[in-house]
Amino acid sequence: MTGKKYVYLFVDGKAEGEGSWKELLGGKGAGLAEMTNLGIPVPPGFTISTEACVEFFRQGEQFPPGLWEQVLEALHRVEQAMGSRFGDADNPLLFSVRSGARVSMPGMMNTVLNIGLNDQTVEGLSRKSQNPRFAYDSYRRFIDMFGDVVLEVPHQKFEELLEKAKQRKGVTQDTELDAEDLQALVREYKALVERETGKSFPDDPFQQLRMSIEAVFRSWNVPRAVTYRRIHHLPDDWGTAANVQSMVYGNMGNNSATGVAFTRNPATGEKHLYGEYLLNAQGEDVVAGIRTPEPLDKLKEVMPRVYEELVEYANRLEQHYRDMLDLEFTIQEGKLYMLQTRVGKRTAVAALRMAVEMVEEGLIDEKTAVSRVEPEQIDQLLHPMVDPAGKYTVLAKGLPASPGAAVGKVVFSAEKAVELGGKGEKVILVRPETSPDDVGGMHAAQGVLTARGGMTSHAAVVARGMGKCCIVGCKELYVDEAAGEFRVGTTRVKEGDLITLNGNTGEVILGEARLITAELSGNFGKLMEWADRYRTLGVRANADTPEDAMMARRFGAEGIGLCRTEHMFFGEKRIDAVREMILASSKEEREKALAKLLPMQRADFVEIFRIMDGLPVTIRLLDPPLHEFLPRLDSEIEELAQTMGISKEQVRAKTESLREFNPMLGHRGCRLGITFPEIYNMQVRAIFEAACQVTKEGKRVIPEVMIPLVGTLEELQITKRNAQEVARQVMDEQGVQVEYLLGTMIELPRACLVAGQIAQEAEFFSFGTNDLTQTIFGLSRDDAGSFLPFYIEQGILRYDPFIVLDQEGVGEMVKIGVQRGRATRPDLKVGICGEHGGEPNSVAFCHHVGLDYVSCSPYRVPVARLAATQAALGKGRDATI
Amino acid sequence: MTGKKYVYLFVDGKAEGEGSWKELLGGKGAGLAEMTNLGIPVPPGFTISTEACVEFFRQGEQFPPGLWEQVLEALHRVEQAMGSRFGDADNPLLFSVRSGARVSMPGMMNTVLNIGLNDQTVEGLSRKSQNPRFAYDSYRRFIDMFGDVVLEVPHQKFEELLEKAKQRKGVTQDTELDAEDLQALVREYKALVERETGKSFPDDPFQQLRMSIEAVFRSWNVPRAVTYRRIHHLPDDWGTAANVQSMVYGNMGNNSATGVAFTRNPATGEKHLYGEYLLNAQGEDVVAGIRTPEPLDKLKEVMPRVYEELVEYANRLEQHYRDMLDLEFTIQEGKLYMLQTRVGKRTAVAALRMAVEMVEEGLIDEKTAVSRVEPEQIDQLLHPMVDPAGKYTVLAKGLPASPGAAVGKVVFSAEKAVELGGKGEKVILVRPETSPDDVGGMHAAQGVLTARGGMTSHAAVVARGMGKCCIVGCKELYVDEAAGEFRVGTTRVKEGDLITLNGNTGEVILGEARLITAELSGNFGKLMEWADRYRTLGVRANADTPEDAMMARRFGAEGIGLCRTEHMFFGEKRIDAVREMILASSKEEREKALAKLLPMQRADFVEIFRIMDGLPVTIRLLDPPLHEFLPRLDSEIEELAQTMGISKEQVRAKTESLREFNPMLGHRGCRLGITFPEIYNMQVRAIFEAACQVTKEGKRVIPEVMIPLVGTLEELQITKRNAQEVARQVMDEQGVQVEYLLGTMIELPRACLVAGQIAQEAEFFSFGTNDLTQTIFGLSRDDAGSFLPFYIEQGILRYDPFIVLDQEGVGEMVKIGVQRGRATRPDLKVGICGEHGGEPNSVAFCHHVGLDYVSCSPYRVPVARLAATQAALGKGRDATI
């Protein structure tokens, strides 16, 4: 052997590698090695490492020095074990070459079977199998596959020749061709290859093998594989291993078969060997779907001994891997061979059940169990789902902005949604995009569908907050409100027509699809209880209403991390007072309008404080620009003008004067609190009047008053001083002491940069990573739809930064903010609120960067809890753009 | 003496302090000390240090221990020098107490004169002066002044009593009251004080003195002083000194006088003692403006000996201070006393002339000369000015967005401006706000006035770029285009009416004011030549057109730091092709439209490259969002639809689909270049075709291609690769090699954070501090008008961050970007382009942070050159928010 070791044998019950060597041997190779070591029958062979592949590309698609020699040496060992020889005309050994990357990329890369066949060895195979038809069929398949994969002669051209052969003979099934027909076909196939490539088909088995290995390596970089890696955020520099394995056949008669098995039911999690098989078939027949496979239970009847053996291997493997496995096997003339083992994919329901049951069986411990369920899967468990087994027509596809599923009648306005929703009808609100005006309608609807906007557009954020199914950015949709319909191509969907939204996939479905509700069995509670034992990061919820607060507690939130007071402003009666306040032409008028709002805000806070008894509630003072609250529709403007006794023109003029070019960067947050201190004063008064009242009721109230959009120390000083004064006043009036914190939302880059100063005044920081993402990237989440999807498609960004926190940019800024803030105030309480708080990668980041808590939508709280646990257990995933 | 030294004597030709101790003694005290040491006659006295004032406030407005004892001791020394005693009924010594901070705050703080008078000492003064009327008039004035300043009895009430006294006597002039009248008035004044304060007027001279000193200290914090400091960005913690000085009188007859003098003419810079005086008067008479002072030349005739003495002192002081001085003097019975000396304020013209002439006289060196002219003043020299001596009616006041002055007829649309401007008429374009559509009209107008927008709004930025007078954010203005007029209150100004804009003050003047043009004499050239000798920071200009480029060279720019290609898109014929390009529904259509633009862009670049022969030209590829180029007006939309042969609805629909919520954070910059690579490809082709052509002409072309709005390494990689390919192609086609750089604009916080990565690809960085300010502050410059002025007024921000670079936030981010960028690529060329590049504080910051160059509007280039020199000479000013 010369140079680096690239080739790892598995032969004679002993492998040079083992199951944990996935990086080196790929998933398949590691599985084969492990099974071999466990004494499970695996056709002997060897794995060429991923390092060889990486080196292959580094050297301009050349085998690295020594590799071929190592292959030949290993091949010789396999020959010895098999008692046959590669290329031997009498007793030929045949090989398969299969790709196998570190993680499974199903169907993306290439495989070549039956390597070693030529005009001589095919005769040997024929004699040995006493089955000439089988031998020639294998030979024909080999030329087709090798031609397609290695020589780039399109498979379709082989198919055409096959078709002609059947026509000539007047038959329809491949199986109706006999050995002679196939032999003739082999000649035609070889002639085809020669025509297409200008060279004769390689007869030398060693040349075949070498070319197959190279082709498998090259398939790492075929477009579909590259695209797959992009979609799944896998790096391009891993490379694939190549597994060279002696062939076994499931198509040598009715005592042969091929199949797949799961050690437990991957859909339900039930502990029972689950799978299917085909008698007298090869793997590709299963894939082709020409014959329908039988359930594994049937195999028990047909080949009881083999079945027992399979169950025994399955159990042994599950015990060994301590996880549910996905197995591939072949039975050649009554002998069982295992061809693959890997951890099986599973549904959310199954993942949960298996994790819990395996703990109960003593197979795994709690820490392992809580790492077994993907946090994202938890979200699905909390929502109804479109039955994947159902049949339905997908009309269009948008971005799956909020999970779950919803069926309802199409409506095009929030008013209509409220009207029909009030009558108990199920409606889907369809809008070009939503605005704060639509919040009531969204609430009344089962689901929301918009033509515009990204994953963090208004509709998306609000819907997720409500735990309501939502699809946004459905570009094919043209919403024609005037005509009372929306169109997708030539399909028109009228108001009142039924549609279904699949919020897990983004599919818009015509008509009513069947929905299933995943039951929240006791397993969910158990798993979450275990999760909380190993978690150090706090999890709070964003909750603006008493309903939200209740949901938050139900899902295990340890407080409210963000209560947006302005969301309380949109109630029917309130919005009028809010608008009066905004349109006020003097401080006195404004205070009059604010006085109307005070009891309403107080009442909300009273309820929320009661519900959150004993847990902290972070209340953010008014944040959005005032124009967001003003009416847009002509009828509304007229109504408001009448109510206020001013002219429509005055309302319009004021609205116009408040209009902003870039509202995101405008007159909002503490800038409002500073220019109109009476607004914040009213809100602080409402908070403390409520806090005093609920304290008197004997409950424990822990308010945390949060000033938004602070960029300078002075802004916080001014607003803090005012708030403290009002708080003091109210507590004096009420004769009650309420402990509270006063802090700020860190949502501007400048706030991170001067965090050391800001921490002089702030008792806590809550990073608003939505706005930070917008300002750090210079990216409006409402406008990103025109290029962000393209960026992700092209791999310019690995993730949508509004969904997964951008650790290099936004995360770096958060780190700077935390460091500088804690340098001034070591006990500074630091959290994040906003969308990222419920996204597992981002939660892991928050854990590692030392935050005290994350806060997210109530529905995402279990996701965040589980993600925080996994991060604490070291399973936190990295995510960089 | 106990404790710290607070009191510094100047007496008998010897002072305990000196002229450089301004921090300790204040400007006035330091000047008095220095004059005393120079042997110039100064009425003896002492200065109580600013430290005493600071301590006074620290101790809750109490004299610090030992201070009063030190005052008494010093007072005793003055008595000895004067041969009279404080409080002595026979030979009374009187004192003044005057404030004097580190820098002059004219008229902001308090003064008390004639301290030490009471019913006894007044008689002594009367006898000593042989002038009872003078004595009682001094006494009356003292009670008034002390009552007002120390006891807070409003001056108005004293005035009323004085008025009554005159009425009683049937006279109109104060001087018609005789000693008895004044004696009676003194009694009334004292009774008034007793009524108002409930206490009798303090007769004890020592109590008077102590109270006066306290009042002067307290006046540091009166509202007007606080406001003044805020406006002038002076810290609140300096405190003021208090100067206690023996009184001398210019009102003791016709051999007495008082006056002010400048060692050179502060308006023109002419070397000639300039000033005015009043015979038989006190300083307050000059201020009151009842009598008209005489020019100093007259004094030469009236008191030739005293005048010679004054000239001698003036010369001695100017030689000593080596600068033009502002002097105050009093002549008491033929004896000249100098009361104040300080460096005199001067106009831009005078500053320049004096600086140059003083070098020629050998009084100062070049380095001193270039530090003597405020960079901001240089700007004024380049523009016409409203004659400050003229009379005019100010109609309204806005923000002085671009300096200079302009007179013209009011027009309300860019079209009208172009139409009348084309006929040679002078017009002022008045708009609610401007958009890119108005650029042609702005160009045709003499000046621009807008009702909305801040110092960095579109109108402001474009006007400054054009060097055109502009006033923005003139809130009182209501522009009623429909009525063809604008209104301010009840005043209506119709289209065609003449107005004048004063771009230096923001004043909008009714009618035609007289303008003066400051001549650019040879002094300007000399000073700038000296400046360039000591400068290390490069200065380039932002120039989008050949005209700009010529201006840039004229003003001494060392290259173009920012050429915004999109500004070339607004030409008459071009905009149609641009719009076609935007409305194209396929890549092919887009390329067709781009092909039309190519020769136009190339022609521009050819001209610019020719002009900039031998100097670098940084060309930024398309940056603004496409919707900025689309028509807004119905008529324009119709025209465009016709030209393109599509329907108005299609144009509207496209416009609508391109609309953005936050265009600043939208689909712009390299995001356009990535989604529509053909646009950048056309621009790069135009650049290199032009570069090759001009190179063939034998000129030296140094293009620097700049990719805007890069936030990730990948964005730069993609756009760089494309640009390199096109450049290579063009150079191959043309058979010419052009050396060029490829870099990026750093205008997003993320770009600063990942600058280390970006520098792998970028050969230069140009910080776009306008956009960085917007994103770091979360502040849209177009929307900031609703609260930013309030912030500055309230001292929440010291400066408008769009004018003066925010060093704590934006500057910190720039530092991070520079450090990380240079860590990767030590020879990275780094500059800034944008408004801050021409602002002196910001230029100083750029020098200190190690940038290679700044780039600014051509008109600001001299300002930047001078500021860069001053920074290099260590005169750079700090500016933190």
Short mmCIF file of C-alpha atoms in Angstrom, two decimals, chain A residues 628-795:
data_model
loop_
_atom_site.label_atom_id
_atom_site.label_comp_id
_atom_site.label_asym_id
_atom_site.label_seq_id
_atom_site.Cartn_x
_atom_site.Cartn_y
_atom_site.Cartn_z
CA GLU A 628 -50.40 52.71 10.92
CA PHE A 629 -53.52 53.37 12.96
CA LEU A 630 -55.20 55.75 10.55
CA PRO A 631 -57.92 54.63 8.17
CA ARG A 632 -57.12 54.03 4.54
CA LEU A 633 -60.53 53.43 3.06
CA ASP A 634 -62.61 56.36 1.97
CA SER A 635 -65.65 55.17 3.92
CA GLU A 636 -63.61 54.88 7.09
CA ILE A 637 -62.13 58.33 6.64
CA GLU A 638 -65.62 59.74 6.26
CA GLU A 639 -66.84 57.93 9.35
CA LEU A 640 -63.89 59.12 11.39
CA ALA A 641 -64.35 62.70 10.21
CA GLN A 642 -67.98 62.56 11.29
CA THR A 643 -67.17 61.05 14.69
CA MET A 644 -64.59 63.73 15.33
CA GLY A 645 -66.63 66.56 13.87
CA ILE A 646 -63.91 67.60 11.46
CA SER A 647 -63.79 67.55 7.69
CA LYS A 648 -62.65 64.64 5.58
CA GLU A 649 -60.00 66.91 4.14
CA GLN A 650 -58.59 67.50 7.60
CA VAL A 651 -58.36 63.77 8.23
CA ARG A 652 -56.73 63.31 4.87
CA ALA A 653 -54.34 66.18 5.36
CA LYS A 654 -53.22 64.80 8.71
CA THR A 655 -52.85 61.32 7.27
CA GLU A 656 -50.82 62.79 4.44
CA SER A 657 -48.62 64.75 6.82
CA LEU A 658 -47.87 61.57 8.77
CA ARG A 659 -47.03 59.61 5.65
CA GLU A 660 -43.43 58.37 5.64
CA PHE A 661 -41.04 57.29 2.93
CA ASN A 662 -39.52 54.60 5.13
CA PRO A 663 -41.86 53.97 8.06
CA MET A 664 -39.47 51.35 9.38
CA LEU A 665 -36.91 54.10 9.93
CA GLY A 666 -39.33 56.81 10.89
CA HIS A 667 -41.13 58.46 13.74
CA ARG A 668 -41.79 55.47 15.96
CA GLY A 669 -40.74 53.79 19.15
CA CYS A 670 -39.34 56.02 21.86
CA ARG A 671 -39.24 58.82 19.34
CA LEU A 672 -43.01 58.99 19.77
CA GLY A 673 -42.63 58.72 23.53
CA ILE A 674 -40.28 61.68 23.52
CA THR A 675 -42.21 63.95 21.19
CA PHE A 676 -45.57 63.02 22.76
CA PRO A 677 -44.70 62.09 26.35
CA GLU A 678 -48.40 61.97 27.25
CA ILE A 679 -48.81 58.75 25.25
CA TYR A 680 -46.20 56.84 27.24
CA ASN A 681 -47.40 58.43 30.45
CA MET A 682 -50.89 57.05 29.82
CA GLN A 683 -49.51 53.61 29.06
CA VAL A 684 -47.29 53.55 32.14
CA ARG A 685 -50.22 54.71 34.23
CA ALA A 686 -52.39 51.91 32.84
CA ILE A 687 -49.66 49.37 33.61
CA PHE A 688 -49.19 50.47 37.20
CA GLU A 689 -52.86 51.01 37.99
CA ALA A 690 -53.40 47.46 36.79
CA ALA A 691 -50.38 46.17 38.67
CA CYS A 692 -51.55 47.79 41.91
CA GLN A 693 -55.07 46.42 41.50
CA VAL A 694 -53.92 42.86 40.86
CA THR A 695 -51.38 43.08 43.67
CA LYS A 696 -54.22 44.04 45.99
CA GLU A 697 -56.04 40.91 44.85
CA GLY A 698 -53.15 38.97 46.36
CA LYS A 699 -51.46 37.98 43.17
CA ARG A 700 -47.80 38.52 42.36
CA VAL A 701 -47.25 41.00 39.54
CA ILE A 702 -43.81 41.42 37.98
CA PRO A 703 -43.99 44.12 35.34
CA GLU A 704 -41.03 44.93 33.14
CA VAL A 705 -41.52 48.17 31.28
CA MET A 706 -39.72 48.20 27.96
CA ILE A 707 -38.85 51.30 25.93
CA PRO A 708 -38.60 50.51 22.22
CA LEU A 709 -36.21 51.73 19.52
CA VAL A 710 -33.68 53.35 21.82
CA GLY A 711 -30.55 54.47 19.97
CA THR A 712 -28.96 56.85 22.46
CA LEU A 713 -28.54 56.96 26.22
CA GLU A 714 -30.43 60.25 26.33
CA GLU A 715 -33.55 58.72 24.81
CA LEU A 716 -33.65 56.12 27.53
CA GLN A 717 -32.88 58.64 30.25
CA ILE A 718 -35.79 60.86 29.27
CA THR A 719 -38.36 58.14 28.81
CA LYS A 720 -37.17 56.28 31.90
CA ARG A 721 -37.41 59.39 34.07
CA ASN A 722 -40.96 60.04 32.89
CA ALA A 723 -42.00 56.43 33.40
CA GLN A 724 -40.51 56.29 36.88
CA GLU A 725 -42.34 59.43 37.85
CA VAL A 726 -45.71 58.15 36.67
CA ALA A 727 -45.11 54.77 38.33
CA ARG A 728 -44.21 56.50 41.58
CA GLN A 729 -47.35 58.64 41.38
CA VAL A 730 -49.65 55.71 40.76
CA MET A 731 -48.13 53.60 43.51
CA ASP A 732 -48.45 56.51 45.91
CA GLU A 733 -52.09 57.01 44.90
CA GLN A 734 -52.81 53.33 45.33
CA GLY A 735 -50.70 52.81 48.39
CA VAL A 736 -49.17 49.70 46.87
CA GLN A 737 -45.56 48.89 46.14
CA VAL A 738 -44.89 46.98 42.96
CA GLU A 739 -41.38 45.80 42.13
CA TYR A 740 -40.62 46.42 38.51
CA LEU A 741 -37.79 46.61 36.04
CA LEU A 742 -37.27 49.25 33.41
CA GLY A 743 -35.34 48.29 30.33
CA THR A 744 -35.12 48.68 26.65
CA MET A 745 -35.49 46.85 23.42
CA ILE A 746 -32.20 46.71 21.55
CA GLU A 747 -33.23 46.82 17.95
CA LEU A 748 -30.90 49.33 16.35
CA PRO A 749 -27.25 48.73 15.51
CA ARG A 750 -26.42 51.94 17.33
CA ALA A 751 -27.96 50.59 20.51
CA CYS A 752 -25.62 47.58 20.32
CA LEU A 753 -22.62 49.82 19.71
CA VAL A 754 -23.38 52.10 22.66
CA ALA A 755 -24.84 49.31 24.82
CA GLY A 756 -22.30 50.15 27.49
CA GLN A 757 -23.87 53.55 27.91
CA ILE A 758 -27.44 52.35 27.60
CA ALA A 759 -26.86 49.73 30.30
CA GLN A 760 -26.22 52.57 32.73
CA GLU A 761 -29.97 53.11 32.68
CA ALA A 762 -31.45 49.87 31.40
CA GLU A 763 -32.14 47.06 33.85
CA PHE A 764 -32.70 44.65 31.00
CA PHE A 765 -32.10 44.37 27.28
CA SER A 766 -34.43 42.58 24.94
CA PHE A 767 -32.93 42.21 21.50
CA GLY A 768 -35.47 42.88 18.78
CA THR A 769 -33.76 40.73 16.20
CA ASN A 770 -36.43 41.34 13.57
CA ASP A 771 -35.65 45.02 13.38
CA LEU A 772 -31.95 44.38 13.92
CA THR A 773 -32.02 42.11 10.91
CA GLN A 774 -33.75 44.78 8.89
CA THR A 775 -31.29 47.49 9.80
CA ILE A 776 -28.11 45.39 9.77
CA PHE A 777 -28.92 43.88 6.40
CA GLY A 778 -30.60 47.04 5.15
CA LEU A 779 -33.48 44.78 4.30
CA SER A 780 -37.15 45.58 4.69
CA ARG A 781 -38.97 42.41 5.53
CA ASP A 782 -42.00 43.63 3.63
CA ASP A 783 -39.99 44.33 0.50
CA ALA A 784 -37.52 41.45 0.56
CA GLY A 785 -39.88 39.26 -1.46
CA SER A 786 -38.58 40.71 -4.71
CA PHE A 787 -35.09 39.29 -4.31
CA LEU A 788 -34.67 37.29 -1.11
CA PRO A 789 -36.18 34.06 -2.49
CA PHE A 790 -33.78 34.38 -5.44
CA TYR A 791 -30.88 34.88 -3.05
CA ILE A 792 -31.72 31.71 -1.17
CA GLU A 793 -32.33 29.74 -4.34
CA GLN A 794 -28.91 30.82 -5.59
CA GLY A 795 -27.21 30.08 -2.32
#
